[in-house]
């Protein structure tokens, strides 16, 4: 074991503070990574503040962070895919059994024995896993991704969660040329959804409640922007969408969007409202529409997404912050006051 | 035009009574059918009593009936598929434009210009279409189906709606050998769902609130019966279903069933509760599950279903009644007091 600097919270209401955590020495199959940047995902905030206590209660101290980009500093003897100096990424997953049907299908996120990057029982050290708000992490090479060299590492970090979370359902539901795709909610996830839908060749429509977001939506790649509170504008698009990505975690009227789907159209939620959302069944019956959820993506698909980003030069729009501004960033995150993701520059931690 | 005996209601609260309606003389493309049997679908009751006033208000007098089996009595000069004496069926659809993408995909039920068998603007005679509670009907040959000779015509009638409504989503979502399939609600639709899931080779599980239905479910083809109010029994099946057909039109807890779906599992509603149903999004996210609706089926698929029924000797379990018992049958339908479908013997109408 070795010590690594990190930022943690010690209760649901305490602010982040500097601390030291234990990391394991790399085993044969492990990659040790010096973290350069770590994105701030809304899940980090939910977990730090124990807002998912019913589903995934938080164990304190908690070190969040699952949008990690860094440089390989050491590899285990059996590691074949990486060498010291490689630019790599780690997302929401750091382990899975590798043998179940989900793993064999490349869907490690659904493996009954998968391990999340933070706040999950740590098989090596006991306690829980600690995430990327740290200067260093050690991860089995199966869960380490290659970051294309042309991508800005600060902007690449959010691809590891916001990127794959929006890319995966689009691939699963056939987004591409000739398709009409909607994105609901222009935040950390939504802005990646717009970039992907556009890059995949779909006619891309952004739904927003804020007229002020229109220019930005167009800049990100939208072909059209619809003000979702304008019933006339919404009605013009009735029955026309092949796929809608809904990235709104707050309660909202799903049926207004379901009615915009074409026959066999699908609306996928990637946000997770706490309370059940009312779904009008008639809206589903009449065009054989479906409503579904999606959760990050498997490792092979995450690599595919990163390679796609390399080819199309796609990164997240980020505001880079020193780790000392973490508490301030969380306050701004609650107000959606970020375009569109915070990325922590870990040099600020090393300098402490 | 010619006159045909029928039974109609003249208001949402009036009983059915004998009447006479106008039918068109067959055009070049029409088939005139002497109706032998007509099933009673729950939709007939909703329409007769104007219970869907918000979506499809009822025009009175109303002659329901869209589960029609009869004999061809006359054909138009351009009719090629049928001849006098053929045993044929008519379901929920009697017309569509034939040129839109939905029609070209064989999904006439989603054609923007489709015409329902009753309570729909009648392109030929004006007013609204009249359904199968009648001695005769005239339908474009495109919407006339062949009934396999080995099937009992009284039990075949409900295949035209209850049959295709349950068969179509099973085919769409890949029900077959090696799949685990659930059916919720053992009524007119549900009992057909059990027969189809079994005949398609799936491991078939019936969910019911009534222990008394267990033997019947097994007789219909179920491999297992689960009492849905028994949380322990339900928990044993968590995450294991590839497909669940939900045929319950009343309000009920959908999330209990969504949680039984495996990764990529789908729950399709074929009943239509009036009020929106709350869906817990976390349940959809964690296994990429989907929730959808399905509405009858296209004409080609309806013929496929009828041929499948011929091969597997599948008909609906029916209680045959004379048309004079229609009002009594409706009262019993409200109480689900029928195993599992009423089929009106139209000889009783001709004898009036």
XYZ file of C-alpha atoms in Angstrom:
704
model
C 0.000 0.000 0.000
C 0.979 3.582 -0.521
C -0.475 6.921 0.439
C -2.136 9.301 -2.005
C -3.451 12.810 -1.565
C -7.201 13.174 -2.085
C -10.242 15.304 -1.244
C -13.027 13.704 0.753
C -16.231 14.480 2.588
C -16.753 12.954 6.026
C -20.537 13.349 6.222
C -23.516 14.277 4.050
C -23.251 17.895 5.169
C -19.511 18.465 5.540
C -17.482 20.281 2.874
C -14.672 18.627 0.927
C -11.292 18.771 2.645
C -7.797 17.588 1.860
C -6.926 14.122 3.153
C -4.681 11.140 2.546
C -5.983 7.756 1.384
C -4.451 4.293 0.928
C -4.029 2.847 -2.557
C -2.915 -0.712 -3.184
C 0.419 -1.497 -4.799
C -0.334 -2.646 -8.349
C -0.977 -6.408 -8.577
C 0.137 -8.321 -11.683
C -2.892 -7.121 -13.623
C -3.021 -3.570 -12.317
C -2.164 -0.232 -13.819
C -1.100 2.621 -11.553
C -2.216 5.982 -12.859
C -1.153 9.511 -12.001
C -4.415 11.428 -12.289
C -4.211 14.592 -14.411
C -7.874 15.590 -14.572
C -11.093 14.390 -13.015
C -14.536 15.554 -14.125
C -17.288 16.374 -11.627
C -20.423 14.358 -12.331
C -23.777 15.114 -10.736
C -23.629 11.559 -9.332
C -20.589 12.640 -7.313
C -22.740 15.238 -5.609
C -25.625 12.818 -5.011
C -23.210 10.314 -3.480
C -21.212 12.837 -1.420
C -24.433 14.189 0.076
C -26.006 10.742 0.522
C -28.946 11.715 -1.665
C -29.318 8.135 -2.900
C -29.483 6.721 0.625
C -32.289 4.358 -0.360
C -30.411 2.788 -3.278
C -26.701 3.302 -2.613
C -26.063 4.701 0.901
C -22.787 6.587 1.237
C -19.925 5.250 3.336
C -17.764 8.062 4.788
C -15.153 9.283 4.225
C -16.177 9.443 0.567
C -13.820 10.302 -2.302
C -15.966 10.685 -5.475
C -14.773 10.993 -9.063
C -15.290 8.610 -11.999
C -14.238 10.739 -14.943
C -10.529 10.163 -14.709
C -7.746 10.923 -17.162
C -4.128 10.356 -16.262
C -0.721 8.948 -17.168
C 0.396 5.385 -16.467
C 3.172 5.398 -13.870
C 3.593 1.692 -13.186
C 2.199 -1.610 -14.517
C 1.858 -5.107 -13.062
C 3.871 -7.976 -14.541
C 0.938 -9.428 -16.475
C -0.256 -6.133 -17.973
C -0.067 -6.215 -21.770
C -2.218 -3.344 -22.992
C -0.438 -0.407 -21.337
C 3.034 0.885 -20.527
C 4.351 3.694 -18.369
C 3.659 7.101 -19.898
C 0.435 6.124 -21.740
C -2.463 8.567 -21.555
C -5.380 6.602 -20.113
C -8.839 6.948 -18.648
C -10.936 5.290 -15.963
C -14.716 5.627 -15.775
C -17.417 4.378 -13.423
C -16.263 0.750 -13.314
C -13.057 -0.695 -11.859
C -13.903 -4.407 -11.740
C -16.377 -7.154 -12.733
C -16.269 -10.943 -12.656
C -15.466 -11.291 -16.360
C -17.307 -14.598 -16.598
C -21.044 -13.877 -16.358
C -23.299 -13.464 -19.432
C -23.268 -9.677 -18.978
C -19.465 -9.527 -19.011
C -19.327 -11.898 -21.976
C -21.735 -9.579 -23.796
C -19.390 -6.657 -23.087
C -21.899 -5.124 -20.678
C -19.807 -5.090 -17.506
C -22.017 -2.350 -16.063
C -24.726 -4.982 -15.555
C -22.413 -7.658 -14.085
C -23.796 -8.733 -10.685
C -20.222 -8.560 -9.358
C -19.124 -5.282 -10.901
C -17.385 -2.708 -8.767
C -18.001 1.034 -9.018
C -15.030 3.385 -8.892
C -16.089 4.856 -5.553
C -18.322 4.013 -2.586
C -18.303 0.310 -3.452
C -16.860 -2.581 -1.392
C -13.126 -2.697 -2.208
C -12.081 -6.318 -2.886
C -8.403 -5.564 -2.374
C -8.175 -3.317 0.670
C -11.544 -3.764 2.338
C -13.648 -0.692 3.083
C -14.937 1.102 0.020
C -13.363 2.166 -3.245
C -12.089 5.736 -3.551
C -12.572 7.692 -6.752
C -10.664 10.187 -8.810
C -10.541 13.291 -6.587
C -7.021 12.102 -5.876
C -3.515 12.284 -7.303
C -3.313 8.560 -8.041
C -5.401 5.429 -8.608
C -4.703 1.734 -9.224
C -7.044 -0.174 -11.558
C -7.147 -3.588 -13.205
C -6.055 -3.113 -16.828
C -9.395 -4.501 -18.088
C -10.990 -1.268 -16.860
C -8.368 1.126 -18.188
C -9.109 2.925 -21.469
C -6.819 4.493 -24.067
C -7.292 8.231 -24.596
C -6.632 9.377 -28.188
C -3.588 11.666 -28.247
C -5.344 14.495 -30.089
C -7.894 15.067 -27.321
C -7.440 17.725 -24.654
C -7.117 15.654 -21.446
C -9.172 18.098 -19.324
C -12.082 17.906 -21.775
C -11.611 14.165 -22.310
C -12.139 13.342 -18.628
C -15.974 13.737 -18.719
C -16.156 11.362 -21.683
C -15.596 8.539 -19.199
C -19.078 9.028 -17.732
C -21.073 11.802 -19.448
C -19.682 10.640 -22.784
C -20.393 6.935 -22.601
C -23.735 7.477 -20.828
C -25.059 9.384 -23.830
C -23.165 7.537 -26.575
C -24.233 4.031 -25.535
C -28.037 4.429 -25.812
C -27.630 6.246 -29.126
C -25.702 3.305 -30.541
C -28.098 0.803 -28.974
C -31.174 2.473 -30.481
C -29.647 3.027 -33.904
C -28.964 6.771 -34.010
C -27.330 7.716 -37.309
C -27.875 9.269 -40.719
C -31.510 9.737 -41.679
C -32.707 9.645 -38.078
C -34.318 12.478 -36.156
C -32.982 12.684 -32.625
C -34.003 14.856 -29.694
C -32.007 15.767 -26.613
C -33.869 16.949 -23.509
C -31.841 18.946 -20.997
C -28.704 20.798 -22.047
C -26.354 20.060 -19.138
C -23.303 17.860 -18.648
C -24.965 14.814 -20.209
C -27.194 16.638 -22.674
C -24.426 18.677 -24.287
C -22.520 15.448 -24.977
C -25.716 13.942 -26.402
C -25.970 16.834 -28.863
C -22.358 16.420 -29.963
C -22.774 12.674 -30.497
C -26.141 12.844 -32.278
C -24.672 15.448 -34.626
C -21.441 13.514 -35.209
C -23.398 10.311 -35.839
C -25.178 12.145 -38.654
C -28.664 12.499 -37.146
C -30.933 15.511 -37.510
C -30.494 16.822 -33.984
C -33.094 18.770 -32.033
C -32.482 20.245 -28.587
C -35.389 20.790 -26.200
C -34.848 23.453 -23.609
C -36.875 25.632 -21.281
C -34.372 28.513 -21.641
C -34.393 30.648 -24.817
C -30.926 31.777 -23.697
C -29.521 28.316 -24.462
C -30.490 28.420 -28.132
C -27.236 29.801 -29.535
C -25.169 27.423 -27.502
C -27.261 24.451 -28.614
C -26.706 25.390 -32.254
C -22.974 25.837 -31.617
C -22.811 22.357 -30.062
C -24.309 20.829 -33.204
C -28.105 21.087 -32.961
C -30.012 21.540 -36.213
C -33.044 22.912 -34.381
C -33.897 24.153 -30.903
C -37.420 23.756 -29.493
C -38.679 25.643 -26.455
C -40.393 22.836 -24.592
C -42.841 25.171 -22.845
C -44.203 26.345 -26.219
C -47.048 23.909 -26.964
C -47.283 25.061 -30.596
C -43.621 24.447 -31.246
C -43.878 21.039 -29.589
C -46.983 20.110 -31.609
C -45.110 20.719 -34.873
C -42.824 17.805 -34.014
C -45.546 15.333 -32.959
C -44.872 11.755 -34.032
C -41.593 12.569 -35.784
C -38.664 11.475 -33.597
C -36.834 8.176 -33.924
C -35.030 8.630 -30.632
C -35.083 11.057 -27.731
C -32.377 11.163 -25.083
C -33.796 12.514 -21.845
C -31.040 13.752 -19.552
C -33.241 15.541 -17.030
C -32.968 14.150 -13.519
C -35.681 16.412 -12.107
C -39.364 15.548 -12.293
C -40.812 16.559 -15.661
C -43.587 15.730 -18.113
C -42.362 12.691 -19.984
C -45.578 12.251 -21.965
C -45.010 15.510 -23.816
C -41.855 13.922 -25.267
C -43.280 10.421 -25.769
C -45.935 11.999 -27.995
C -43.178 13.366 -30.224
C -41.893 9.862 -31.024
C -42.539 8.259 -34.401
C -43.676 4.644 -34.751
C -41.192 2.372 -32.971
C -39.511 5.472 -31.558
C -37.725 5.214 -28.230
C -37.199 7.640 -25.389
C -34.284 6.710 -23.153
C -33.732 8.251 -19.750
C -30.168 8.712 -18.597
C -31.104 10.941 -15.701
C -32.745 9.294 -12.717
C -35.564 11.241 -11.059
C -36.062 10.131 -7.460
C -39.826 9.735 -7.747
C -41.611 7.559 -10.317
C -42.757 9.445 -13.433
C -46.348 9.049 -14.677
C -46.481 7.483 -18.149
C -49.673 7.642 -20.239
C -50.025 4.187 -21.770
C -52.164 5.341 -24.719
C -49.142 7.318 -25.952
C -47.092 4.120 -26.069
C -49.768 1.924 -27.666
C -50.540 4.043 -30.666
C -47.149 3.958 -32.328
C -45.558 0.986 -30.563
C -43.290 3.466 -28.805
C -40.950 2.437 -26.029
C -39.560 4.106 -22.960
C -36.346 2.837 -21.445
C -33.294 3.520 -19.342
C -29.587 3.229 -19.965
C -26.654 3.119 -17.585
C -23.138 4.180 -18.696
C -21.815 1.482 -21.075
C -19.495 -1.511 -21.257
C -15.721 -1.262 -21.514
C -15.402 -2.167 -25.204
C -18.070 0.383 -26.078
C -16.381 3.012 -23.926
C -13.191 2.480 -25.925
C -15.212 2.674 -29.152
C -16.694 5.977 -27.932
C -13.238 7.375 -27.079
C -11.912 6.368 -30.499
C -14.976 7.978 -32.101
C -14.212 11.140 -30.114
C -10.616 10.992 -31.339
C -11.752 10.767 -34.959
C -14.321 13.550 -34.620
C -12.291 15.622 -32.187
C -15.047 15.559 -29.579
C -14.469 16.483 -25.954
C -16.707 17.863 -23.252
C -16.940 21.627 -22.841
C -15.248 22.070 -19.494
C -14.420 24.711 -16.946
C -11.111 23.672 -15.429
C -10.819 24.333 -11.691
C -8.198 23.724 -9.014
C -9.314 21.132 -6.460
C -9.370 23.831 -3.785
C -12.518 25.199 -5.493
C -14.403 21.910 -5.164
C -16.932 23.167 -2.606
C -17.666 26.249 -4.653
C -18.041 24.097 -7.774
C -20.593 21.886 -6.006
C -22.649 24.921 -5.055
C -22.599 26.063 -8.674
C -23.453 22.533 -9.877
C -26.646 22.592 -7.833
C -27.624 25.746 -9.730
C -26.574 24.242 -13.098
C -24.101 27.111 -13.297
C -21.461 25.405 -15.435
C -20.909 25.058 -19.165
C -20.995 22.122 -19.203
C -18.752 20.183 -16.878
C -16.162 20.997 -14.225
C -12.818 19.294 -14.713
C -10.432 19.309 -11.750
C -6.805 20.017 -12.624
C -5.002 17.601 -10.318
C -1.755 19.575 -10.484
C -3.442 21.790 -7.887
C -3.619 18.830 -5.509
C -0.007 17.779 -6.042
C 1.097 21.335 -5.298
C -0.585 21.268 -1.847
C -77.065 -0.051 -50.249
C -78.851 -2.838 -48.504
C -80.292 -3.349 -45.043
C -78.760 -5.611 -42.431
C -79.965 -6.625 -38.996
C -77.745 -5.478 -36.135
C -77.677 -4.682 -32.414
C -76.863 -1.143 -31.377
C -76.816 1.191 -28.409
C -78.244 4.677 -28.800
C -76.548 6.322 -25.810
C -73.839 5.638 -23.238
C -76.412 4.328 -20.798
C -78.937 2.568 -23.014
C -79.001 -1.234 -23.435
C -78.381 -2.967 -26.751
C -81.475 -3.376 -28.907
C -82.260 -4.871 -32.280
C -82.056 -2.457 -35.207
C -81.451 -2.259 -38.934
C -78.376 -0.610 -40.487
C -77.279 0.264 -44.008
C -74.403 -1.578 -45.633
C -72.902 -0.589 -48.976
C -73.206 -2.813 -52.027
C -69.761 -4.324 -52.591
C -67.517 -2.143 -54.776
C -65.022 -3.763 -57.173
C -62.590 -4.406 -54.352
C -65.064 -5.378 -51.657
C -65.998 -8.660 -50.072
C -69.483 -9.108 -48.627
C -69.509 -11.375 -45.611
C -72.308 -13.187 -43.817
C -71.221 -12.957 -40.197
C -71.288 -16.280 -38.315
C -69.655 -15.267 -35.015
C -68.463 -12.046 -33.446
C -66.353 -11.910 -30.275
C -67.031 -9.352 -27.546
C -63.929 -7.305 -26.794
C -63.606 -5.075 -23.742
C -63.055 -2.205 -26.213
C -66.609 -2.762 -27.446
C -67.845 -2.016 -23.952
C -65.608 1.064 -23.547
C -66.848 2.399 -26.868
C -70.527 1.548 -26.363
C -70.482 3.329 -23.000
C -68.380 6.245 -24.252
C -65.687 5.513 -21.668
C -62.969 6.777 -24.022
C -64.719 10.088 -24.579
C -61.427 11.965 -24.347
C -59.671 9.939 -27.031
C -62.383 8.430 -29.243
C -65.834 9.832 -28.413
C -68.695 7.549 -29.368
C -71.113 8.445 -32.165
C -74.581 6.953 -31.609
C -76.157 4.697 -32.673
C -73.097 2.516 -32.136
C -72.702 -1.049 -33.454
C -69.507 -2.510 -31.941
C -67.721 -5.735 -32.866
C -64.295 -6.257 -34.417
C -63.745 -9.972 -33.932
C -65.650 -11.178 -36.943
C -65.740 -14.588 -38.595
C -68.050 -15.297 -41.487
C -68.608 -16.687 -44.969
C -68.085 -14.758 -48.184
C -71.423 -14.212 -49.916
C -70.428 -11.883 -52.757
C -67.223 -10.380 -54.182
C -66.457 -7.289 -56.252
C -65.199 -7.668 -59.829
C -61.561 -6.887 -58.916
C -61.380 -9.206 -55.901
C -58.744 -11.905 -56.429
C -58.063 -13.361 -52.999
C -61.521 -14.620 -52.050
C -64.549 -16.331 -53.533
C -68.081 -16.955 -52.320
C -68.195 -19.586 -49.580
C -64.715 -18.876 -48.157
C -64.390 -18.778 -44.359
C -62.944 -15.362 -43.556
C -62.271 -12.956 -40.719
C -62.290 -9.200 -40.163
C -60.540 -7.520 -37.244
C -60.192 -3.962 -35.998
C -59.246 -2.442 -39.346
C -61.326 -2.084 -42.502
C -59.239 0.413 -44.494
C -55.948 2.339 -44.753
C -54.325 4.432 -47.472
C -51.968 1.659 -48.591
C -49.299 4.140 -49.625
C -47.799 5.623 -46.436
C -44.617 4.260 -44.824
C -46.685 2.499 -42.157
C -48.774 0.660 -44.746
C -45.654 -0.185 -46.751
C -44.136 -1.626 -43.582
C -47.231 -3.804 -43.142
C -48.302 -1.813 -40.093
C -51.690 -0.564 -41.295
C -52.771 -0.043 -37.676
C -50.468 3.003 -37.552
C -51.523 4.447 -40.933
C -52.698 8.038 -40.421
C -55.629 7.253 -42.710
C -56.630 3.872 -41.329
C -60.264 3.161 -40.580
C -61.468 1.235 -37.560
C -64.228 -1.333 -37.997
C -66.690 0.690 -35.924
C -67.198 4.257 -34.682
C -64.902 5.674 -37.354
C -65.810 8.043 -40.230
C -67.176 5.835 -43.019
C -65.608 6.860 -46.356
C -68.294 5.137 -48.388
C -71.598 5.945 -46.721
C -70.750 8.890 -44.471
C -71.571 8.681 -40.788
C -69.543 6.136 -38.885
C -68.572 2.555 -39.545
C -70.672 -0.201 -37.981
C -69.046 -3.310 -36.544
C -69.741 -6.985 -36.318
C -72.821 -7.187 -34.060
C -74.665 -7.642 -37.333
C -75.642 -10.316 -39.824
C -73.511 -8.900 -42.616
C -70.548 -6.631 -43.380
C -68.783 -5.353 -46.509
C -64.999 -4.888 -46.380
C -62.199 -4.126 -48.836
C -60.449 -7.420 -49.605
C -57.138 -6.026 -48.306
C -58.627 -6.221 -44.797
C -60.203 -9.657 -45.093
C -58.293 -12.605 -43.596
C -58.405 -16.322 -44.358
C -59.510 -18.532 -41.434
C -57.848 -21.983 -41.409
C -60.488 -24.674 -41.978
C -59.533 -26.713 -38.928
C -60.384 -23.932 -36.470
C -63.735 -23.723 -34.705
C -65.217 -20.481 -36.098
C -66.733 -19.394 -32.746
C -63.334 -19.670 -31.024
C -61.512 -18.221 -34.022
C -63.465 -14.938 -33.914
C -61.526 -13.482 -30.925
C -58.239 -14.176 -32.721
C -58.998 -11.135 -34.884
C -58.390 -8.792 -31.940
C -57.383 -10.612 -28.730
C -55.211 -12.941 -30.800
C -53.271 -10.444 -32.896
C -52.988 -7.976 -29.986
C -51.025 -10.524 -27.969
C -49.246 -12.306 -30.838
C -47.813 -9.162 -32.440
C -45.756 -7.833 -29.479
C -44.456 -11.339 -28.779
C -43.150 -11.602 -32.316
C -41.814 -8.027 -32.246
C -39.871 -8.598 -29.026
C -38.511 -11.995 -30.007
C -40.523 -14.431 -27.885
C -39.481 -18.002 -28.660
C -37.489 -20.997 -27.487
C -35.071 -20.259 -24.643
C -36.953 -17.135 -23.562
C -38.733 -16.619 -20.271
C -42.049 -14.872 -20.785
C -44.567 -13.545 -18.294
C -48.241 -12.794 -18.801
C -49.991 -10.429 -16.401
C -53.768 -10.690 -16.222
C -55.564 -13.876 -17.255
C -58.537 -12.492 -19.185
C -59.522 -12.332 -22.829
C -56.129 -11.016 -23.927
C -54.014 -12.729 -21.279
C -55.296 -16.243 -21.957
C -54.357 -15.812 -25.627
C -50.933 -14.529 -24.532
C -50.381 -17.728 -22.538
C -51.357 -19.924 -25.487
C -49.038 -18.043 -27.855
C -46.052 -17.852 -25.497
C -46.357 -21.592 -24.923
C -46.808 -22.424 -28.617
C -43.827 -20.209 -29.515
C -41.704 -22.369 -27.210
C -41.081 -19.908 -24.367
C -40.992 -20.779 -20.675
C -44.313 -19.227 -19.782
C -45.196 -17.742 -16.403
C -48.631 -16.425 -15.509
C -49.021 -13.720 -12.863
C -52.367 -13.619 -11.152
C -53.921 -12.258 -7.991
C -56.328 -15.232 -7.782
C -55.055 -18.620 -6.550
C -58.219 -20.049 -8.127
C -56.852 -19.325 -11.609
C -53.779 -21.504 -11.147
C -55.153 -24.737 -12.626
C -56.622 -22.949 -15.577
C -53.346 -21.141 -16.282
C -51.503 -24.465 -16.332
C -54.142 -25.958 -18.607
C -53.746 -23.027 -21.023
C -50.011 -23.705 -21.293
C -48.275 -21.947 -18.399
C -45.156 -23.613 -16.999
C -45.452 -21.679 -13.727
C -48.012 -19.542 -11.966
C -46.950 -16.732 -9.624
C -49.284 -15.072 -7.160
C -48.395 -11.451 -7.734
C -49.407 -10.389 -4.214
C -46.830 -12.764 -2.712
C -43.662 -10.659 -2.458
C -41.477 -13.701 -1.804
C -42.692 -15.505 -4.894
C -42.176 -12.342 -6.944
C -38.652 -11.830 -5.565
C -37.617 -15.298 -6.745
C -38.129 -14.146 -10.328
C -36.295 -10.790 -10.050
C -34.252 -9.910 -13.117
C -35.150 -13.075 -15.015
C -37.765 -12.287 -17.673
C -37.008 -11.539 -21.312
C -40.505 -10.313 -21.994
C -43.650 -9.590 -20.014
C -47.028 -9.028 -21.635
C -49.187 -6.852 -19.420
C -52.848 -7.192 -20.307
C -54.280 -5.398 -17.283
C -56.278 -2.301 -18.141
C -56.852 -1.316 -14.509
C -54.370 0.715 -12.514
C -51.660 -1.550 -11.069
C -48.052 -1.537 -9.904
C -45.983 -1.725 -13.063
C -42.657 -1.404 -11.249
C -43.137 -4.754 -9.521
C -43.077 -6.332 -12.998
C -40.353 -4.109 -14.478
C -38.080 -5.324 -11.685
C -38.601 -8.899 -12.874
C -37.115 -8.125 -16.294
C -33.638 -9.305 -17.236
C -31.116 -7.056 -18.989
C -32.687 -5.697 -22.194
C -36.002 -7.181 -21.097
C -39.197 -5.530 -22.263
C -42.607 -5.104 -20.708
C -45.335 -4.368 -23.234
C -48.751 -3.090 -22.256
C -51.687 -4.161 -24.363
C -54.267 -2.912 -21.902
C -54.740 0.830 -21.627
C -55.298 2.195 -18.119
C -57.076 5.550 -18.246
C -54.678 7.299 -15.888
C -50.893 7.498 -16.356
C -48.937 4.812 -14.488
C -45.947 5.811 -12.322
C -42.694 4.303 -13.609
C -39.578 4.210 -11.411
C -36.726 5.186 -13.710
C -33.996 3.479 -11.633
C -35.637 0.144 -12.496
C -35.208 0.871 -16.202
C -31.634 2.202 -15.978
C -30.062 -0.715 -14.208
C -30.664 -3.395 -16.814
C -31.411 -1.262 -19.859
C -35.008 -2.415 -19.588
C -37.762 -0.990 -21.735
C -41.445 -0.394 -21.302
C -43.675 -0.109 -24.330
C -47.097 -0.404 -25.839
C -48.513 -2.372 -28.727
C -51.725 -1.998 -30.683
C -53.303 -4.957 -32.534
C -51.094 -5.755 -35.555
C -50.830 -5.288 -39.317
C -52.806 -7.329 -41.841
C -49.937 -9.559 -43.012
C -49.060 -10.362 -39.410
C -52.701 -11.060 -38.588
C -52.761 -13.626 -41.396
C -49.474 -15.067 -40.097
C -51.056 -15.354 -36.639
C -54.152 -17.086 -38.034
C -51.981 -19.545 -39.976
C -49.933 -20.155 -36.806
C -53.205 -20.857 -34.971
C -54.192 -23.277 -37.714
C -50.903 -25.157 -37.382
C -51.057 -25.269 -33.588
C -54.836 -25.633 -33.380
C -55.165 -22.508 -31.237
C -58.445 -20.735 -30.690
C -59.811 -18.582 -27.910
C -61.694 -20.250 -25.068
C -65.180 -18.920 -25.670
C -68.637 -18.950 -24.195
C -71.014 -18.835 -27.138
C -74.109 -16.690 -26.572
C -77.140 -15.671 -28.611
C -77.169 -11.950 -29.435
C -80.261 -11.539 -27.263
C -77.994 -12.061 -24.227
C -75.708 -9.154 -25.152
C -76.742 -6.904 -22.254
C -76.291 -9.700 -19.758
C -72.890 -10.542 -21.262
C -71.770 -6.913 -20.855
C -72.716 -6.980 -17.174
C -70.705 -10.155 -16.720
C -67.779 -8.681 -18.702
C -67.521 -5.821 -16.216
C -67.100 -8.424 -13.476
C -64.602 -10.462 -15.577
C -67.105 -13.288 -15.334
C -66.222 -15.053 -18.570
C -63.725 -17.738 -19.534
C -62.329 -16.125 -21.530
C -64.293 -14.459 -24.296
C -67.923 -14.214 -25.322
C -68.601 -15.151 -28.931
C -71.974 -14.166 -30.359
C -73.637 -16.810 -32.528
C -75.142 -14.679 -35.290
C -77.676 -17.383 -36.235
C -79.617 -16.000 -33.270
C -79.864 -12.627 -35.011
C -80.928 -14.071 -38.348
C -83.688 -16.005 -36.584
C -85.180 -12.800 -35.141
